[in-house]
Amino acid sequence: MYPLLKLIIAHLGPHKSFDSATLARRSELAKRCSDQVGMMKRDRHTMRKRNLAARSNDGDGNTTYTITAAAPKYDFLKNDTCILTPETSNGPYVYPPSQLLRQNMVENQVGVPLELDIGLIDVNTCEPLTNVLVDIWHCNATGSYSSFTGLDPNTDFGTLYHNLTNTYPNGTHGLGDLEWMHTDNATWLRGMWPTDKHGATSFQTIFPGFYVERAIHIHAQVHTNWSVLTNGTIAHGRTVSTGQIFIDEALEEEIMALEPYASHTQITRYTNVEDGIYSTESETGAMTILDTEPLDGVDYKNGVLGYITFGVDTTQIRDGSTVNANPSVV
Ligand SMILES: *[C@@H]1O[C@H](CO)[C@@H](O)[C@H](O)[C@H]1NC(C)=O
Ligand SMILES: *[C@@H]1O[C@H](CO)[C@@H](O)[C@H](O)[C@H]1NC(C)=O
Ligand SMILES: *[C@@H]1O[C@H](CO)[C@@H](O)[C@H](O)[C@H]1NC(C)=O
Ligand SMILES: *[C@@H]1O[C@H](CO)[C@@H](O)[C@H](O)[C@H]1NC(C)=O
Ligand SMILES: *[C@@H]1O[C@H](CO)[C@@H](O)[C@H](O)[C@H]1NC(C)=O
Ligand SMILES: *[C@@H]1O[C@H](CO)[C@@H](O)[C@H](O)[C@H]1NC(C)=O
Ligand SMILES: *[C@@H]1O[C@H](CO)[C@@H](O)[C@H](O)[C@H]1NC(C)=O
């Protein structure tokens, strides 16, 4: 990795950006709604089981799901929240013009199905956040992002940047807006959907692959005061907070052994602990790993169902925007 980018990642760490009071507050916030988060996730899990059961009994009688458990099994659900923060990186592949209002974001991409069940909670009131737009994007099974398909996922970002500009990114300022690096208008594996009256939403996608010097992750942002254009992209909408979803290493190993993931041999995948953003998020209490179960209740190879609850610190929002937003983009 280009050294300056490493430096910028380091600067996102607690010694520079966060004082101990902020860290203590984040850590407290991540835990304080644990009962409500636990209840919320269990409700979502129960509702989903009920929906799947209903689907299995519908019209043509055909279903890809078999309901095996009589009672909902939810001991795998954690109570913690992933606190979204203004500081967490958008990454260079944020591209609002290609984010479409839809729940199924697969298009033509091949991979293990992933259903994401996402809850939003206000960590000050412990109440669900309704009608907040959740914005999701991630790379495909071999590490490419739509709208940036011309950038090699196996070449580090500093080199890609240098190749295009003949300069290296100059500190955080030089990394302010990288939308100009997009190479196309493809929209796959990007989607947005609002939370319902329970503060929940969901997406159908595929399990992401990986690209150079990053662990497997999914980007998420939430927007308030949003509206959409006729072509389904967002017209305006303050970005309240940003986060990245990480996944359990053992599950990643299982999925990466399957095609088409297994063909991505040009680079070595970073595990979570090797990833700078993962470490930063862990240190700030912003981190939680996706809770998962097999979509069919049997085998992860047939699909993964993932649950996560994002916590938003609404006291950090003024006039629909985040206070002291520092959109870093590494
Ligand atoms: C998690 O939430 C459930 C449901 O409210 C509660 O019974 C349990 O004690 C919580 N666990 C922890 C560790 O907070
Ligand atoms: C339902 O399953 C039967 C038997 O496998 C198959 O013949 C039929 O085409 C299926 N119907 C639909 C709508 O998939
Ligand atoms: C949607 O419309 C906006 C505004 O005209 C444009 O900037 C954007 O590229 C369009 N996106 C798609 C996917 O058509
Ligand atoms: C991921 O996207 C890139 C760029 O469009 C494409 O070349 C590659 O085949 C895709 N990977 C898979 C597994 O389809
Ligand atoms: C550098 O950019 C050119 C096009 O400008 C492209 O053909 C080439 O693949 C790029 N090289 C790398 C390492 O990204
Ligand atoms: C994206 O779409 C817009 C509008 O259709 C077009 O003007 C632009 O050239 C496209 N950009 C790329 C990189 O294909
Ligand atoms: C919501 O968005 C509209 C349109 O951009 C703007 O006029 C209004 O001030 C915004 N309201 C808040 C609370 O941010």
GROMACS .gro file of N, CA and C in nm, residues 88-224:
model
  411
   88THR      N    1  -1.596   0.703   0.992
   88THR     CA    2  -1.565   0.578   0.925
   88THR      C    3  -1.561   0.600   0.774
   89SER      N    4  -1.466   0.533   0.712
   89SER     CA    5  -1.438   0.557   0.571
   89SER      C    6  -1.551   0.517   0.477
   90ASN      N    7  -1.579   0.606   0.381
   90ASN     CA    8  -1.667   0.572   0.268
   90ASN      C    9  -1.598   0.478   0.172
   91GLY      N   10  -1.466   0.480   0.174
   91GLY     CA   11  -1.389   0.411   0.071
   91GLY      C   12  -1.392   0.492  -0.057
   92PRO      N   13  -1.301   0.462  -0.148
   92PRO     CA   14  -1.296   0.540  -0.272
   92PRO      C   15  -1.407   0.504  -0.370
   93TYR      N   16  -1.483   0.399  -0.343
   93TYR     CA   17  -1.577   0.352  -0.444
   93TYR      C   18  -1.721   0.392  -0.418
   94VAL      N   19  -1.740   0.493  -0.331
   94VAL     CA   20  -1.872   0.550  -0.313
   94VAL      C   21  -1.907   0.619  -0.444
   95TYR      N   22  -2.032   0.597  -0.493
   95TYR     CA   23  -2.070   0.660  -0.621
   95TYR      C   24  -2.221   0.680  -0.626
   96PRO      N   25  -2.269   0.789  -0.563
   96PRO     CA   26  -2.414   0.809  -0.551
   96PRO      C   27  -2.492   0.801  -0.682
   97PRO      N   28  -2.437   0.844  -0.798
   97PRO     CA   29  -2.519   0.836  -0.919
   97PRO      C   30  -2.561   0.693  -0.956
   98SER      N   31  -2.491   0.592  -0.903
   98SER     CA   32  -2.526   0.454  -0.937
   98SER      C   33  -2.601   0.382  -0.825
   99GLN      N   34  -2.629   0.453  -0.715
   99GLN     CA   35  -2.703   0.389  -0.605
   99GLN      C   36  -2.852   0.396  -0.636
  100LEU      N   37  -2.914   0.283  -0.656
  100LEU     CA   38  -3.055   0.279  -0.694
  100LEU      C   39  -3.144   0.238  -0.577
  101LEU      N   40  -3.268   0.290  -0.581
  101LEU     CA   41  -3.365   0.257  -0.478
  101LEU      C   42  -3.422   0.117  -0.507
  102ARG      N   43  -3.368   0.017  -0.442
  102ARG     CA   44  -3.411  -0.121  -0.466
  102ARG      C   45  -3.357  -0.209  -0.354
  103GLN      N   46  -3.422  -0.323  -0.334
  103GLN     CA   47  -3.375  -0.416  -0.232
  103GLN      C   48  -3.291  -0.528  -0.292
  104ASN      N   49  -3.326  -0.565  -0.418
  104ASN     CA   50  -3.246  -0.669  -0.483
  104ASN      C   51  -3.142  -0.602  -0.570
  105MET      N   52  -3.017  -0.612  -0.532
  105MET     CA   53  -2.911  -0.540  -0.601
  105MET      C   54  -2.816  -0.632  -0.677
  106VAL      N   55  -2.859  -0.755  -0.702
  106VAL     CA   56  -2.770  -0.855  -0.763
  106VAL      C   57  -2.744  -0.827  -0.911
  107GLU      N   58  -2.848  -0.790  -0.988
  107GLU     CA   59  -2.837  -0.781  -1.134
  107GLU      C   60  -2.776  -0.910  -1.189
  108ASN      N   61  -2.665  -0.899  -1.265
  108ASN     CA   62  -2.608  -1.018  -1.330
  108ASN      C   63  -2.492  -1.079  -1.253
  109GLN      N   64  -2.474  -1.040  -1.127
  109GLN     CA   65  -2.354  -1.085  -1.056
  109GLN      C   66  -2.372  -1.225  -0.997
  110VAL      N   67  -2.267  -1.305  -1.009
  110VAL     CA   68  -2.270  -1.444  -0.966
  110VAL      C   69  -2.202  -1.457  -0.831
  111GLY      N   70  -2.261  -1.537  -0.743
  111GLY     CA   71  -2.199  -1.559  -0.612
  111GLY      C   72  -2.299  -1.625  -0.519
  112VAL      N   73  -2.258  -1.653  -0.398
  112VAL     CA   74  -2.347  -1.714  -0.298
  112VAL      C   75  -2.448  -1.608  -0.254
  113PRO      N   76  -2.579  -1.639  -0.260
  113PRO     CA   77  -2.679  -1.540  -0.220
  113PRO      C   78  -2.657  -1.492  -0.076
  114LEU      N   79  -2.675  -1.363  -0.056
  114LEU     CA   80  -2.664  -1.306   0.078
  114LEU      C   81  -2.786  -1.219   0.100
  115GLU      N   82  -2.860  -1.249   0.206
  115GLU     CA   83  -2.974  -1.166   0.243
  115GLU      C   84  -2.932  -1.090   0.369
  116LEU      N   85  -2.939  -0.958   0.360
  116LEU     CA   86  -2.897  -0.874   0.473
  116LEU      C   87  -3.020  -0.819   0.543
  117ASP      N   88  -3.033  -0.846   0.671
  117ASP     CA   89  -3.143  -0.793   0.751
  117ASP      C   90  -3.081  -0.686   0.842
  118ILE      N   91  -3.124  -0.562   0.821
  118ILE     CA   92  -3.059  -0.449   0.889
  118ILE      C   93  -3.158  -0.373   0.976
  119GLY      N   94  -3.119  -0.346   1.099
  119GLY     CA   95  -3.201  -0.264   1.188
  119GLY      C   96  -3.127  -0.134   1.218
  120LEU      N   97  -3.203  -0.031   1.243
  120LEU     CA   98  -3.145   0.099   1.278
  120LEU      C   99  -3.200   0.142   1.413
  121ILE      N  100  -3.113   0.181   1.504
  121ILE     CA  101  -3.159   0.222   1.636
  121ILE      C  102  -3.093   0.353   1.675
  122ASP      N  103  -3.169   0.437   1.740
  122ASP     CA  104  -3.115   0.562   1.795
  122ASP      C  105  -3.053   0.525   1.930
  123VAL      N  106  -2.921   0.533   1.941
  123VAL     CA  107  -2.857   0.485   2.063
  123VAL      C  108  -2.874   0.580   2.182
  124ASN      N  109  -2.941   0.692   2.160
  124ASN     CA  110  -2.969   0.780   2.274
  124ASN      C  111  -3.104   0.748   2.336
  125THR      N  112  -3.202   0.716   2.252
  125THR     CA  113  -3.335   0.684   2.304
  125THR      C  114  -3.359   0.533   2.307
  126CYS      N  115  -3.275   0.457   2.236
  126CYS     CA  116  -3.294   0.312   2.217
  126CYS      C  117  -3.422   0.282   2.139
  127GLU      N  118  -3.472   0.379   2.063
  127GLU     CA  119  -3.591   0.358   1.979
  127GLU      C  120  -3.547   0.329   1.836
  128PRO      N  121  -3.625   0.247   1.764
  128PRO     CA  122  -3.593   0.221   1.623
  128PRO      C  123  -3.600   0.351   1.542
  129LEU      N  124  -3.518   0.363   1.440
  129LEU     CA  125  -3.520   0.479   1.350
  129LEU      C  126  -3.597   0.439   1.225
  130THR      N  127  -3.709   0.509   1.202
  130THR     CA  128  -3.794   0.473   1.089
  130THR      C  129  -3.770   0.567   0.972
  131ASN      N  130  -3.800   0.517   0.853
  131ASN     CA  131  -3.790   0.596   0.729
  131ASN      C  132  -3.655   0.664   0.709
  132VAL      N  133  -3.552   0.594   0.751
  132VAL     CA  134  -3.415   0.640   0.725
  132VAL      C  135  -3.365   0.557   0.607
  133LEU      N  136  -3.302   0.622   0.511
  133LEU     CA  137  -3.257   0.551   0.392
  133LEU      C  138  -3.123   0.483   0.419
  134VAL      N  139  -3.121   0.351   0.402
  134VAL     CA  140  -2.998   0.274   0.419
  134VAL      C  141  -2.939   0.249   0.280
  135ASP      N  142  -2.813   0.278   0.267
  135ASP     CA  143  -2.745   0.281   0.138
  135ASP      C  144  -2.629   0.180   0.146
  136ILE      N  145  -2.631   0.081   0.056
  136ILE     CA  146  -2.536  -0.031   0.065
  136ILE      C  147  -2.459  -0.047  -0.066
  137TRP      N  148  -2.329  -0.069  -0.058
  137TRP     CA  149  -2.253  -0.104  -0.178
  137TRP      C  150  -2.134  -0.191  -0.142
  138HIS      N  151  -2.100  -0.282  -0.233
  138HIS     CA  152  -1.982  -0.368  -0.208
  138HIS      C  153  -1.931  -0.425  -0.340
  139CYS      N  154  -1.815  -0.489  -0.333
  139CYS     CA  155  -1.753  -0.541  -0.456
  139CYS      C  156  -1.811  -0.676  -0.494
  140ASN      N  157  -1.783  -0.719  -0.616
  140ASN     CA  158  -1.835  -0.848  -0.663
  140ASN      C  159  -1.744  -0.963  -0.619
  141ALA      N  160  -1.774  -1.082  -0.668
  141ALA     CA  161  -1.706  -1.202  -0.617
  141ALA      C  162  -1.556  -1.201  -0.644
  142THR      N  163  -1.512  -1.119  -0.741
  142THR     CA  164  -1.368  -1.114  -0.768
  142THR      C  165  -1.310  -0.975  -0.741
  143GLY      N  166  -1.382  -0.893  -0.664
  143GLY     CA  167  -1.323  -0.771  -0.608
  143GLY      C  168  -1.350  -0.641  -0.682
  144SER      N  169  -1.431  -0.644  -0.791
  144SER     CA  170  -1.457  -0.520  -0.864
  144SER      C  171  -1.582  -0.450  -0.814
  145TYR      N  172  -1.581  -0.318  -0.820
  145TYR     CA  173  -1.700  -0.238  -0.789
  145TYR      C  174  -1.766  -0.193  -0.920
  146SER      N  175  -1.898  -0.196  -0.925
  146SER     CA  176  -1.966  -0.139  -1.040
  146SER      C  177  -1.932   0.010  -1.047
  147SER      N  178  -1.936   0.065  -1.165
  147SER     CA  179  -1.901   0.205  -1.193
  147SER      C  180  -1.750   0.230  -1.186
  148PHE      N  181  -1.676   0.132  -1.135
  148PHE     CA  182  -1.530   0.143  -1.131
  148PHE      C  183  -1.468   0.016  -1.190
  149THR      N  184  -1.538  -0.046  -1.283
  149THR     CA  185  -1.491  -0.176  -1.334
  149THR      C  186  -1.360  -0.165  -1.410
  150GLY      N  187  -1.325  -0.043  -1.451
  150GLY     CA  188  -1.198  -0.024  -1.522
  150GLY      C  189  -1.077  -0.018  -1.430
  151LEU      N  190  -1.100  -0.017  -1.297
  151LEU     CA  191  -0.987  -0.014  -1.203
  151LEU      C  192  -0.957  -0.156  -1.156
  152ASP      N  193  -0.834  -0.195  -1.167
  152ASP     CA  194  -0.793  -0.332  -1.132
  152ASP      C  195  -0.805  -0.355  -0.981
  153PRO      N  196  -0.888  -0.453  -0.939
  153PRO     CA  197  -0.905  -0.476  -0.794
  153PRO      C  198  -0.779  -0.533  -0.727
  154ASN      N  199  -0.681  -0.572  -0.810
  154ASN     CA  200  -0.559  -0.630  -0.753
  154ASN      C  201  -0.444  -0.530  -0.744
  155THR      N  202  -0.470  -0.406  -0.787
  155THR     CA  203  -0.367  -0.302  -0.781
  155THR      C  204  -0.401  -0.206  -0.668
  156ASP      N  205  -0.302  -0.173  -0.585
  156ASP     CA  206  -0.333  -0.089  -0.469
  156ASP      C  207  -0.377   0.049  -0.513
  157PHE      N  208  -0.454   0.113  -0.429
  157PHE     CA  209  -0.522   0.236  -0.466
  157PHE      C  210  -0.424   0.350  -0.498
  158GLY      N  211  -0.314   0.359  -0.422
  158GLY     CA  212  -0.215   0.463  -0.448
  158GLY      C  213  -0.160   0.454  -0.591
  159THR      N  214  -0.134   0.332  -0.637
  159THR     CA  215  -0.084   0.311  -0.773
  159THR      C  216  -0.191   0.346  -0.876
  160LEU      N  217  -0.316   0.306  -0.850
  160LEU     CA  218  -0.425   0.340  -0.942
  160LEU      C  219  -0.437   0.492  -0.956
  161TYR      N  220  -0.429   0.559  -0.843
  161TYR     CA  221  -0.441   0.705  -0.840
  161TYR      C  222  -0.324   0.768  -0.916
  162HIS      N  223  -0.206   0.717  -0.890
  162HIS     CA  224  -0.086   0.771  -0.955
  162HIS      C  225  -0.092   0.751  -1.106
  163ASN      N  226  -0.141   0.636  -1.146
  163ASN     CA  227  -0.153   0.605  -1.288
  163ASN      C  228  -0.243   0.706  -1.359
  164LEU      N  229  -0.343   0.754  -1.290
  164LEU     CA  230  -0.439   0.844  -1.353
  164LEU      C  231  -0.399   0.990  -1.344
  165THR      N  232  -0.322   1.027  -1.242
  165THR     CA  233  -0.296   1.170  -1.216
  165THR      C  234  -0.148   1.204  -1.221
  166ASN      N  235  -0.064   1.101  -1.222
  166ASN     CA  236   0.080   1.119  -1.211
  166ASN      C  237   0.121   1.186  -1.079
  167THR      N  238   0.030   1.189  -0.983
  167THR     CA  239   0.065   1.237  -0.849
  167THR      C  240   0.012   1.134  -0.750
  168TYR      N  241   0.058   1.141  -0.628
  168TYR     CA  242   0.001   1.058  -0.523
  168TYR      C  243  -0.100   1.142  -0.446
  169PRO      N  244  -0.202   1.079  -0.390
  169PRO     CA  245  -0.299   1.155  -0.312
  169PRO      C  246  -0.228   1.231  -0.200
  170ASN      N  247  -0.265   1.357  -0.187
  170ASN     CA  248  -0.194   1.446  -0.096
  170ASN      C  249  -0.272   1.462   0.034
  171GLY      N  250  -0.248   1.369   0.127
  171GLY     CA  251  -0.316   1.378   0.256
  171GLY      C  252  -0.466   1.362   0.238
  172THR      N  253  -0.540   1.387   0.341
  172THR     CA  254  -0.685   1.368   0.335
  172THR      C  255  -0.750   1.462   0.234
  173HIS      N  256  -0.689   1.582   0.214
  173HIS     CA  257  -0.750   1.677   0.121
  173HIS      C  258  -0.752   1.623  -0.021
  174GLY      N  259  -0.639   1.561  -0.059
  174GLY     CA  260  -0.630   1.503  -0.192
  174GLY      C  261  -0.723   1.386  -0.213
  175LEU      N  262  -0.781   1.335  -0.105
  175LEU     CA  263  -0.869   1.220  -0.115
  175LEU      C  264  -1.015   1.259  -0.096
  176GLY      N  265  -1.044   1.388  -0.111
  176GLY     CA  266  -1.177   1.437  -0.078
  176GLY      C  267  -1.287   1.382  -0.166
  177ASP      N  268  -1.267   1.378  -0.294
  177ASP     CA  269  -1.374   1.341  -0.384
  177ASP      C  270  -1.315   1.260  -0.499
  178LEU      N  271  -1.343   1.133  -0.500
  178LEU     CA  272  -1.281   1.046  -0.600
  178LEU      C  273  -1.382   0.993  -0.700
  179GLU      N  274  -1.500   1.057  -0.705
  179GLU     CA  275  -1.601   1.010  -0.799
  179GLU      C  276  -1.553   1.021  -0.943
  180TRP      N  277  -1.462   1.117  -0.967
  180TRP     CA  278  -1.410   1.133  -1.103
  180TRP      C  279  -1.336   1.008  -1.151
  181MET      N  280  -1.297   0.921  -1.059
  181MET     CA  281  -1.226   0.799  -1.098
  181MET      C  282  -1.318   0.692  -1.155
  182HIS      N  283  -1.450   0.717  -1.155
  182HIS     CA  284  -1.539   0.613  -1.206
  182HIS      C  285  -1.513   0.591  -1.355
  183THR      N  286  -1.537   0.469  -1.398
  183THR     CA  287  -1.503   0.433  -1.537
  183THR      C  288  -1.627   0.396  -1.618
  184ASP      N  289  -1.742   0.385  -1.553
  184ASP     CA  290  -1.862   0.337  -1.624
  184ASP      C  291  -1.983   0.368  -1.538
  185ASN      N  292  -2.101   0.328  -1.587
  185ASN     CA  293  -2.225   0.356  -1.514
  185ASN      C  294  -2.293   0.230  -1.463
  186ALA      N  295  -2.221   0.121  -1.454
  186ALA     CA  296  -2.284  -0.003  -1.404
  186ALA      C  297  -2.329   0.016  -1.259
  187THR      N  298  -2.440  -0.048  -1.223
  187THR     CA  299  -2.503  -0.023  -1.092
  187THR      C  300  -2.509  -0.146  -1.002
  188TRP      N  301  -2.460  -0.262  -1.049
  188TRP     CA  302  -2.476  -0.384  -0.969
  188TRP      C  303  -2.410  -0.373  -0.830
  189LEU      N  304  -2.472  -0.445  -0.738
  189LEU     CA  305  -2.426  -0.452  -0.599
  189LEU      C  306  -2.425  -0.315  -0.530
  190ARG      N  307  -2.521  -0.232  -0.572
  190ARG     CA  308  -2.547  -0.104  -0.505
  190ARG      C  309  -2.697  -0.092  -0.488
  191GLY      N  310  -2.741  -0.054  -0.369
  191GLY     CA  311  -2.884  -0.041  -0.347
  191GLY      C  312  -2.914   0.044  -0.224
  192MET      N  313  -3.039   0.094  -0.222
  192MET     CA  314  -3.084   0.174  -0.107
  192MET      C  315  -3.229   0.137  -0.077
  193TRP      N  316  -3.264   0.134   0.049
  193TRP     CA  317  -3.404   0.110   0.087
  193TRP      C  318  -3.429   0.169   0.226
  194PRO      N  319  -3.547   0.230   0.246
  194PRO     CA  320  -3.573   0.291   0.378
  194PRO      C  321  -3.609   0.189   0.485
  195THR      N  322  -3.588   0.226   0.610
  195THR     CA  323  -3.632   0.141   0.720
  195THR      C  324  -3.784   0.153   0.736
  196ASP      N  325  -3.847   0.045   0.779
  196ASP     CA  326  -3.992   0.041   0.798
  196ASP      C  327  -4.029   0.091   0.939
  197LYS      N  328  -4.154   0.070   0.978
  197LYS     CA  329  -4.199   0.122   1.107
  197LYS      C  330  -4.132   0.052   1.225
  198HIS      N  331  -4.068  -0.062   1.197
  198HIS     CA  332  -3.993  -0.130   1.303
  198HIS      C  333  -3.845  -0.091   1.302
  199GLY      N  334  -3.808   0.004   1.212
  199GLY     CA  335  -3.668   0.043   1.201
  199GLY      C  336  -3.584  -0.062   1.129
  200ALA      N  337  -3.650  -0.144   1.046
  200ALA     CA  338  -3.579  -0.253   0.979
  200ALA      C  339  -3.588  -0.241   0.827
  201THR      N  340  -3.488  -0.295   0.762
  201THR     CA  341  -3.492  -0.304   0.616
  201THR      C  342  -3.409  -0.426   0.576
  202SER      N  343  -3.414  -0.462   0.447
  202SER     CA  344  -3.335  -0.578   0.404
  202SER      C  345  -3.296  -0.566   0.259
  203PHE      N  346  -3.192  -0.638   0.223
  203PHE     CA  347  -3.140  -0.637   0.086
  203PHE      C  348  -3.108  -0.780   0.043
  204GLN      N  349  -3.127  -0.805  -0.087
  204GLN     CA  350  -3.079  -0.931  -0.145
  204GLN      C  351  -2.957  -0.898  -0.230
  205THR      N  352  -2.848  -0.966  -0.199
  205THR     CA  353  -2.726  -0.943  -0.274
  205THR      C  354  -2.648  -1.073  -0.282
  206ILE      N  355  -2.520  -1.066  -0.313
  206ILE     CA  356  -2.435  -1.184  -0.308
  206ILE      C  357  -2.326  -1.159  -0.205
  207PHE      N  358  -2.269  -1.267  -0.158
  207PHE     CA  359  -2.156  -1.257  -0.063
  207PHE      C  360  -2.041  -1.187  -0.137
  208PRO      N  361  -1.985  -1.080  -0.078
  208PRO     CA  362  -1.879  -1.007  -0.149
  208PRO      C  363  -1.750  -1.087  -0.157
  209GLY      N  364  -1.668  -1.054  -0.256
  209GLY     CA  365  -1.531  -1.105  -0.261
  209GLY      C  366  -1.440  -1.005  -0.192
  210PHE      N  367  -1.318  -0.995  -0.243
  210PHE     CA  368  -1.221  -0.905  -0.178
  210PHE      C  369  -1.136  -0.837  -0.283
  211TYR      N  370  -1.078  -0.725  -0.246
  211TYR     CA  371  -0.981  -0.658  -0.333
  211TYR      C  372  -0.857  -0.627  -0.252
  212VAL      N  373  -0.762  -0.561  -0.317
  212VAL     CA  374  -0.628  -0.551  -0.260
  212VAL      C  375  -0.625  -0.482  -0.123
  213GLU      N  376  -0.556  -0.542  -0.030
  213GLU     CA  377  -0.527  -0.482   0.101
  213GLU      C  378  -0.650  -0.446   0.185
  214ARG      N  379  -0.761  -0.514   0.158
  214ARG     CA  380  -0.880  -0.496   0.241
  214ARG      C  381  -0.938  -0.633   0.276
  215ALA      N  382  -0.993  -0.641   0.397
  215ALA     CA  383  -1.072  -0.758   0.434
  215ALA      C  384  -1.207  -0.749   0.363
  216ILE      N  385  -1.278  -0.859   0.358
  216ILE     CA  386  -1.413  -0.858   0.299
  216ILE      C  387  -1.501  -0.763   0.381
  217HIS      N  388  -1.573  -0.675   0.312
  217HIS     CA  389  -1.658  -0.579   0.384
  217HIS      C  390  -1.769  -0.529   0.294
  218ILE      N  391  -1.869  -0.472   0.359
  218ILE     CA  392  -1.983  -0.413   0.289
  218ILE      C  393  -1.996  -0.270   0.342
  219HIS      N  394  -2.008  -0.175   0.251
  219HIS     CA  395  -2.023  -0.035   0.293
  219HIS      C  396  -2.169  -0.003   0.321
  220ALA      N  397  -2.189   0.081   0.421
  220ALA     CA  398  -2.325   0.125   0.453
  220ALA      C  399  -2.323   0.272   0.491
  221GLN      N  400  -2.426   0.342   0.447
  221GLN     CA  401  -2.447   0.480   0.491
  221GLN      C  402  -2.594   0.492   0.525
  222VAL      N  403  -2.628   0.586   0.611
  222VAL     CA  404  -2.770   0.615   0.629
  222VAL      C  405  -2.793   0.762   0.602
  223HIS      N  406  -2.906   0.789   0.540
  223HIS     CA  407  -2.940   0.927   0.503
  223HIS      C  408  -3.074   0.964   0.566
  224THR      N  409  -3.082   1.087   0.613
  224THR     CA  410  -3.211   1.139   0.658
  224THR      C  411  -3.257   1.242   0.555
   0.00000   0.00000   0.00000
